[in-house]
Structure formats: C-alpha cells, structure tokens
C-alpha cells in the first residue's frame, strides 16, 4: 500500500509539473504573438537581429531563416519604423514567390544575389479587404536570389539595381 501511495504521489507531481510547464509555454507563445501584432518591429525572441547596409543606409532587420518565419514575414504588424525591415535568407539561392497575405502596410521588396541588388518591387499595396487567397498577386525576382529585404514602401526609393549590399552583423535571438 505504501508503494502505491508513493507511486501515486510521484505521478501527481509529474502531472502537475507538466501542466505548469505547458501553461508557461502557452503564456510565452502568446506574448510573442502580441508583440508581433502591436506594430513596431520588436526585438522578439523568435527572430535573430542583424543590420544591412545599402547606399550608406543601414536597416535594422529581423532575420527570417526558417520556413515558419518566412511564411509569416511581417504579416499582421500594423507598421514598422524607418530603416527597419525583415531580411529573408535563402541558402541555396532560389526564386521565391512573395505575396501580401495579411499585410497591413505597403511594402518594397529588394531582391539580392551575391551582394548586389538584382531587382526591386516598389510600393506593393496591401490587399483590398476580402481578397481571396487564390487571387492575391505574387512577386518573384527575375533570377535566383539568396536574400530578400522586405521594408516599408518608399524606403527603397534611393536603392537601385546594381547597388552593393553589406550584411553588417547577425545577433542571435
């Protein structure tokens, strides 16, 4: 009988501990979601940070490295500040397709290959309300790229095809 009570006590402690851990994880996940929705480019725990320089303009960027980060991008954010954005990393280089699903502000896309700007899509508008997903336009570069810089519309007005690009540093999340 004593062994059953000890076993039951250990099982209870394990179940309670697992419940507390799950509750902490749910709270942490919701705080990350809230920070991504409140508008500013947050230094969130889900993205590494870096800086990228084009024409002596330095952009503070979050790095979208994995598929989940890349599919989410800047969707759902109310806005981002001047010289802020998201840098998508594609290794090996590829010809990705971007869309404006759930975007709340217009964007510029700067397509980068081998340290040079190879194309720019400027002033891409947010979708009109109630646009079906299958009717959203997609945007792709003319060649394979290893980076895509996503910034607020108008921020690429002084960037040109052929400009040199330097990634200054990468800071882990």
PDB file of C-alpha atoms in Angstrom:
ATOM      1  CA  UNK A   1       0.000   0.000   0.000  1.00  0.00           C
ATOM      2  CA  UNK A   2       2.849   2.361   0.901  1.00  0.00           C
ATOM      3  CA  UNK A   3       4.443   1.757  -2.537  1.00  0.00           C
ATOM      4  CA  UNK A   4       1.138   2.632  -4.265  1.00  0.00           C
ATOM      5  CA  UNK A   5       0.859   5.907  -2.322  1.00  0.00           C
ATOM      6  CA  UNK A   6       4.458   6.852  -3.166  1.00  0.00           C
ATOM      7  CA  UNK A   7       3.898   5.948  -6.823  1.00  0.00           C
ATOM      8  CA  UNK A   8       0.671   7.949  -6.939  1.00  0.00           C
ATOM      9  CA  UNK A   9       2.421  10.932  -5.297  1.00  0.00           C
ATOM     10  CA  UNK A  10       5.234  10.842  -7.858  1.00  0.00           C
ATOM     11  CA  UNK A  11       2.716  10.596 -10.710  1.00  0.00           C
ATOM     12  CA  UNK A  12       0.777  13.580  -9.302  1.00  0.00           C
ATOM     13  CA  UNK A  13       3.956  15.676  -9.086  1.00  0.00           C
ATOM     14  CA  UNK A  14       4.874  14.783 -12.699  1.00  0.00           C
ATOM     15  CA  UNK A  15       1.378  15.668 -13.980  1.00  0.00           C
ATOM     16  CA  UNK A  16       1.320  18.971 -12.066  1.00  0.00           C
ATOM     17  CA  UNK A  17       4.824  19.838 -13.283  1.00  0.00           C
ATOM     18  CA  UNK A  18       3.877  19.121 -16.888  1.00  0.00           C
ATOM     19  CA  UNK A  19       0.756  21.283 -16.534  1.00  0.00           C
ATOM     20  CA  UNK A  20       2.778  24.211 -15.198  1.00  0.00           C
ATOM     21  CA  UNK A  21       5.334  23.850 -17.992  1.00  0.00           C
ATOM     22  CA  UNK A  22       2.612  23.820 -20.663  1.00  0.00           C
ATOM     23  CA  UNK A  23       0.975  26.888 -19.072  1.00  0.00           C
ATOM     24  CA  UNK A  24       4.323  28.761 -19.136  1.00  0.00           C
ATOM     25  CA  UNK A  25       4.879  27.814 -22.784  1.00  0.00           C
ATOM     26  CA  UNK A  26       1.376  28.986 -23.748  1.00  0.00           C
ATOM     27  CA  UNK A  27       1.946  32.317 -21.988  1.00  0.00           C
ATOM     28  CA  UNK A  28       5.331  32.775 -23.659  1.00  0.00           C
ATOM     29  CA  UNK A  29       3.887  31.990 -27.103  1.00  0.00           C
ATOM     30  CA  UNK A  30       1.001  34.437 -26.662  1.00  0.00           C
ATOM     31  CA  UNK A  31       3.379  37.216 -25.587  1.00  0.00           C
ATOM     32  CA  UNK A  32       5.428  36.707 -28.738  1.00  0.00           C
ATOM     33  CA  UNK A  33       2.252  36.846 -30.824  1.00  0.00           C
ATOM     34  CA  UNK A  34       1.128  40.037 -29.101  1.00  0.00           C
ATOM     35  CA  UNK A  35       4.482  41.732 -29.656  1.00  0.00           C
ATOM     36  CA  UNK A  36       4.313  40.871 -33.352  1.00  0.00           C
ATOM     37  CA  UNK A  37       0.856  42.423 -33.612  1.00  0.00           C
ATOM     38  CA  UNK A  38       1.434  45.676 -31.743  1.00  0.00           C
ATOM     39  CA  UNK A  39       3.012  47.369 -34.738  1.00  0.00           C
ATOM     40  CA  UNK A  40       6.630  48.148 -34.011  1.00  0.00           C
ATOM     41  CA  UNK A  41       9.451  45.950 -35.198  1.00  0.00           C
ATOM     42  CA  UNK A  42      10.004  44.231 -31.877  1.00  0.00           C
ATOM     43  CA  UNK A  43      13.225  42.600 -30.838  1.00  0.00           C
ATOM     44  CA  UNK A  44      11.225  39.391 -30.472  1.00  0.00           C
ATOM     45  CA  UNK A  45      12.655  36.121 -29.289  1.00  0.00           C
ATOM     46  CA  UNK A  46      11.596  34.335 -32.478  1.00  0.00           C
ATOM     47  CA  UNK A  47      13.943  36.198 -34.842  1.00  0.00           C
ATOM     48  CA  UNK A  48      17.668  36.866 -34.867  1.00  0.00           C
ATOM     49  CA  UNK A  49      18.628  40.509 -35.464  1.00  0.00           C
ATOM     50  CA  UNK A  50      21.048  41.972 -37.984  1.00  0.00           C
ATOM     51  CA  UNK A  51      21.885  45.127 -39.900  1.00  0.00           C
ATOM     52  CA  UNK A  52      22.133  45.520 -43.649  1.00  0.00           C
ATOM     53  CA  UNK A  53      23.695  48.463 -45.486  1.00  0.00           C
ATOM     54  CA  UNK A  54      22.720  49.646 -48.976  1.00  0.00           C
ATOM     55  CA  UNK A  55      23.957  53.048 -50.296  1.00  0.00           C
ATOM     56  CA  UNK A  56      25.112  54.121 -46.818  1.00  0.00           C
ATOM     57  CA  UNK A  57      21.630  53.482 -45.424  1.00  0.00           C
ATOM     58  CA  UNK A  58      21.605  50.988 -42.588  1.00  0.00           C
ATOM     59  CA  UNK A  59      18.469  48.920 -41.994  1.00  0.00           C
ATOM     60  CA  UNK A  60      17.846  47.135 -38.686  1.00  0.00           C
ATOM     61  CA  UNK A  61      16.339  43.814 -39.688  1.00  0.00           C
ATOM     62  CA  UNK A  62      14.930  40.660 -38.272  1.00  0.00           C
ATOM     63  CA  UNK A  63      16.199  37.518 -39.996  1.00  0.00           C
ATOM     64  CA  UNK A  64      13.628  35.153 -41.498  1.00  0.00           C
ATOM     65  CA  UNK A  65      15.628  31.960 -41.793  1.00  0.00           C
ATOM     66  CA  UNK A  66      13.247  29.028 -41.463  1.00  0.00           C
ATOM     67  CA  UNK A  67      10.037  28.211 -43.317  1.00  0.00           C
ATOM     68  CA  UNK A  68       7.735  29.314 -40.478  1.00  0.00           C
ATOM     69  CA  UNK A  69       9.443  32.704 -40.147  1.00  0.00           C
ATOM     70  CA  UNK A  70       9.467  33.193 -43.905  1.00  0.00           C
ATOM     71  CA  UNK A  71       5.798  32.325 -44.352  1.00  0.00           C
ATOM     72  CA  UNK A  72       4.835  34.729 -41.520  1.00  0.00           C
ATOM     73  CA  UNK A  73       7.147  37.574 -42.549  1.00  0.00           C
ATOM     74  CA  UNK A  74       5.791  40.960 -41.490  1.00  0.00           C
ATOM     75  CA  UNK A  75       2.146  39.859 -41.818  1.00  0.00           C
ATOM     76  CA  UNK A  76      -0.175  41.142 -39.130  1.00  0.00           C
ATOM     77  CA  UNK A  77       2.020  44.025 -37.981  1.00  0.00           C
ATOM     78  CA  UNK A  78       0.470  47.469 -38.059  1.00  0.00           C
ATOM     79  CA  UNK A  79       3.668  49.140 -39.265  1.00  0.00           C
ATOM     80  CA  UNK A  80       7.433  49.246 -38.952  1.00  0.00           C
ATOM     81  CA  UNK A  81       9.732  52.206 -38.469  1.00  0.00           C
ATOM     82  CA  UNK A  82      12.096  53.964 -40.825  1.00  0.00           C
ATOM     83  CA  UNK A  83      15.110  51.817 -41.730  1.00  0.00           C
ATOM     84  CA  UNK A  84      13.559  48.681 -40.252  1.00  0.00           C
ATOM     85  CA  UNK A  85      12.590  45.513 -42.043  1.00  0.00           C
ATOM     86  CA  UNK A  86      12.949  41.791 -42.439  1.00  0.00           C
ATOM     87  CA  UNK A  87      15.747  40.001 -44.274  1.00  0.00           C
ATOM     88  CA  UNK A  88      14.779  36.629 -45.753  1.00  0.00           C
ATOM     89  CA  UNK A  89      17.698  34.243 -46.185  1.00  0.00           C
ATOM     90  CA  UNK A  90      17.639  31.545 -48.861  1.00  0.00           C
ATOM     91  CA  UNK A  91      20.511  29.058 -48.897  1.00  0.00           C
ATOM     92  CA  UNK A  92      20.902  27.795 -51.549  1.00  0.00           C
ATOM     93  CA  UNK A  93      19.737  30.681 -53.694  1.00  0.00           C
ATOM     94  CA  UNK A  94      16.246  30.258 -55.119  1.00  0.00           C
ATOM     95  CA  UNK A  95      13.482  32.154 -56.908  1.00  0.00           C
ATOM     96  CA  UNK A  96      10.908  32.613 -54.113  1.00  0.00           C
ATOM     97  CA  UNK A  97       7.377  33.931 -54.557  1.00  0.00           C
ATOM     98  CA  UNK A  98       6.096  36.532 -52.088  1.00  0.00           C
ATOM     99  CA  UNK A  99       2.537  37.648 -51.504  1.00  0.00           C
ATOM    100  CA  UNK A 100       0.894  40.283 -49.304  1.00  0.00           C
ATOM    101  CA  UNK A 101      -1.329  37.954 -47.258  1.00  0.00           C
ATOM    102  CA  UNK A 102      -2.430  39.642 -44.006  1.00  0.00           C
ATOM    103  CA  UNK A 103      -0.212  42.693 -44.662  1.00  0.00           C
ATOM    104  CA  UNK A 104      -1.397  45.915 -43.047  1.00  0.00           C
ATOM    105  CA  UNK A 105       1.013  48.338 -44.761  1.00  0.00           C
ATOM    106  CA  UNK A 106       2.538  48.685 -48.242  1.00  0.00           C
ATOM    107  CA  UNK A 107       5.992  47.202 -48.892  1.00  0.00           C
ATOM    108  CA  UNK A 108       9.105  47.441 -51.011  1.00  0.00           C
ATOM    109  CA  UNK A 109      10.888  44.160 -51.848  1.00  0.00           C
ATOM    110  CA  UNK A 110      14.613  44.319 -52.571  1.00  0.00           C
ATOM    111  CA  UNK A 111      15.927  41.163 -54.252  1.00  0.00           C
ATOM    112  CA  UNK A 112      19.621  40.448 -53.506  1.00  0.00           C
ATOM    113  CA  UNK A 113      22.074  37.970 -55.033  1.00  0.00           C
ATOM    114  CA  UNK A 114      25.818  37.761 -54.492  1.00  0.00           C
ATOM    115  CA  UNK A 115      25.958  41.007 -52.517  1.00  0.00           C
ATOM    116  CA  UNK A 116      24.146  43.093 -55.166  1.00  0.00           C
ATOM    117  CA  UNK A 117      20.594  44.320 -55.671  1.00  0.00           C
ATOM    118  CA  UNK A 118      19.245  42.433 -58.700  1.00  0.00           C
ATOM    119  CA  UNK A 119      15.646  43.721 -58.692  1.00  0.00           C
ATOM    120  CA  UNK A 120      13.223  45.867 -56.698  1.00  0.00           C
ATOM    121  CA  UNK A 121       9.437  45.774 -56.384  1.00  0.00           C
ATOM    122  CA  UNK A 122       8.363  49.200 -55.134  1.00  0.00           C
ATOM    123  CA  UNK A 123       5.228  50.336 -53.342  1.00  0.00           C
ATOM    124  CA  UNK A 124       3.424  46.989 -53.284  1.00  0.00           C
ATOM    125  CA  UNK A 125      -0.091  47.681 -51.982  1.00  0.00           C
ATOM    126  CA  UNK A 126      -1.850  45.782 -49.246  1.00  0.00           C
ATOM    127  CA  UNK A 127      -4.651  43.541 -50.487  1.00  0.00           C
ATOM    128  CA  UNK A 128      -8.116  45.014 -50.707  1.00  0.00           C
ATOM    129  CA  UNK A 129     -10.442  43.699 -47.987  1.00  0.00           C
ATOM    130  CA  UNK A 130     -11.953  40.290 -48.627  1.00  0.00           C
ATOM    131  CA  UNK A 131      -9.471  39.376 -51.369  1.00  0.00           C
ATOM    132  CA  UNK A 132      -9.424  35.603 -51.685  1.00  0.00           C
ATOM    133  CA  UNK A 133      -6.050  33.965 -51.076  1.00  0.00           C
ATOM    134  CA  UNK A 134      -6.017  32.465 -54.572  1.00  0.00           C
ATOM    135  CA  UNK A 135      -6.443  35.975 -56.029  1.00  0.00           C
ATOM    136  CA  UNK A 136      -3.508  37.589 -54.219  1.00  0.00           C
ATOM    137  CA  UNK A 137      -0.743  38.635 -56.623  1.00  0.00           C
ATOM    138  CA  UNK A 138       2.684  37.085 -56.133  1.00  0.00           C
ATOM    139  CA  UNK A 139       6.051  38.748 -56.619  1.00  0.00           C
ATOM    140  CA  UNK A 140       9.260  36.975 -57.647  1.00  0.00           C
ATOM    141  CA  UNK A 141      12.720  38.069 -58.748  1.00  0.00           C
ATOM    142  CA  UNK A 142      13.931  37.624 -62.339  1.00  0.00           C
ATOM    143  CA  UNK A 143      16.799  35.378 -61.136  1.00  0.00           C
ATOM    144  CA  UNK A 144      17.605  33.185 -58.147  1.00  0.00           C
ATOM    145  CA  UNK A 145      18.382  35.222 -55.014  1.00  0.00           C
ATOM    146  CA  UNK A 146      19.946  34.466 -51.660  1.00  0.00           C
ATOM    147  CA  UNK A 147      18.345  37.395 -49.777  1.00  0.00           C
ATOM    148  CA  UNK A 148      15.148  39.422 -49.909  1.00  0.00           C
ATOM    149  CA  UNK A 149      14.814  42.645 -47.936  1.00  0.00           C
ATOM    150  CA  UNK A 150      11.226  43.496 -47.011  1.00  0.00           C
ATOM    151  CA  UNK A 151      10.829  47.153 -45.954  1.00  0.00           C
ATOM    152  CA  UNK A 152       8.050  49.721 -45.672  1.00  0.00           C
ATOM    153  CA  UNK A 153       7.015  51.228 -49.023  1.00  0.00           C
ATOM    154  CA  UNK A 154       9.156  54.201 -50.005  1.00  0.00           C
ATOM    155  CA  UNK A 155      12.219  53.037 -48.076  1.00  0.00           C
ATOM    156  CA  UNK A 156      13.731  51.627 -51.297  1.00  0.00           C
ATOM    157  CA  UNK A 157      13.280  54.848 -53.289  1.00  0.00           C
ATOM    158  CA  UNK A 158      17.045  55.547 -53.116  1.00  0.00           C
ATOM    159  CA  UNK A 159      18.070  51.950 -53.858  1.00  0.00           C
ATOM    160  CA  UNK A 160      18.909  50.881 -57.410  1.00  0.00           C
ATOM    161  CA  UNK A 161      19.597  47.634 -59.239  1.00  0.00           C
ATOM    162  CA  UNK A 162      23.355  47.007 -59.082  1.00  0.00           C
ATOM    163  CA  UNK A 163      23.845  48.628 -55.650  1.00  0.00           C
ATOM    164  CA  UNK A 164      26.225  46.787 -53.306  1.00  0.00           C
ATOM    165  CA  UNK A 165      24.744  45.218 -50.180  1.00  0.00           C
ATOM    166  CA  UNK A 166      26.588  44.531 -46.935  1.00  0.00           C
ATOM    167  CA  UNK A 167      25.243  42.491 -44.062  1.00  0.00           C
ATOM    168  CA  UNK A 168      26.865  44.144 -41.079  1.00  0.00           C
ATOM    169  CA  UNK A 169      26.226  41.708 -38.251  1.00  0.00           C
ATOM    170  CA  UNK A 170      23.938  38.988 -37.069  1.00  0.00           C
ATOM    171  CA  UNK A 171      22.819  38.733 -33.474  1.00  0.00           C
ATOM    172  CA  UNK A 172      21.185  35.557 -32.244  1.00  0.00           C
ATOM    173  CA  UNK A 173      17.693  35.750 -30.855  1.00  0.00           C
TER     174      UNK A 173
END
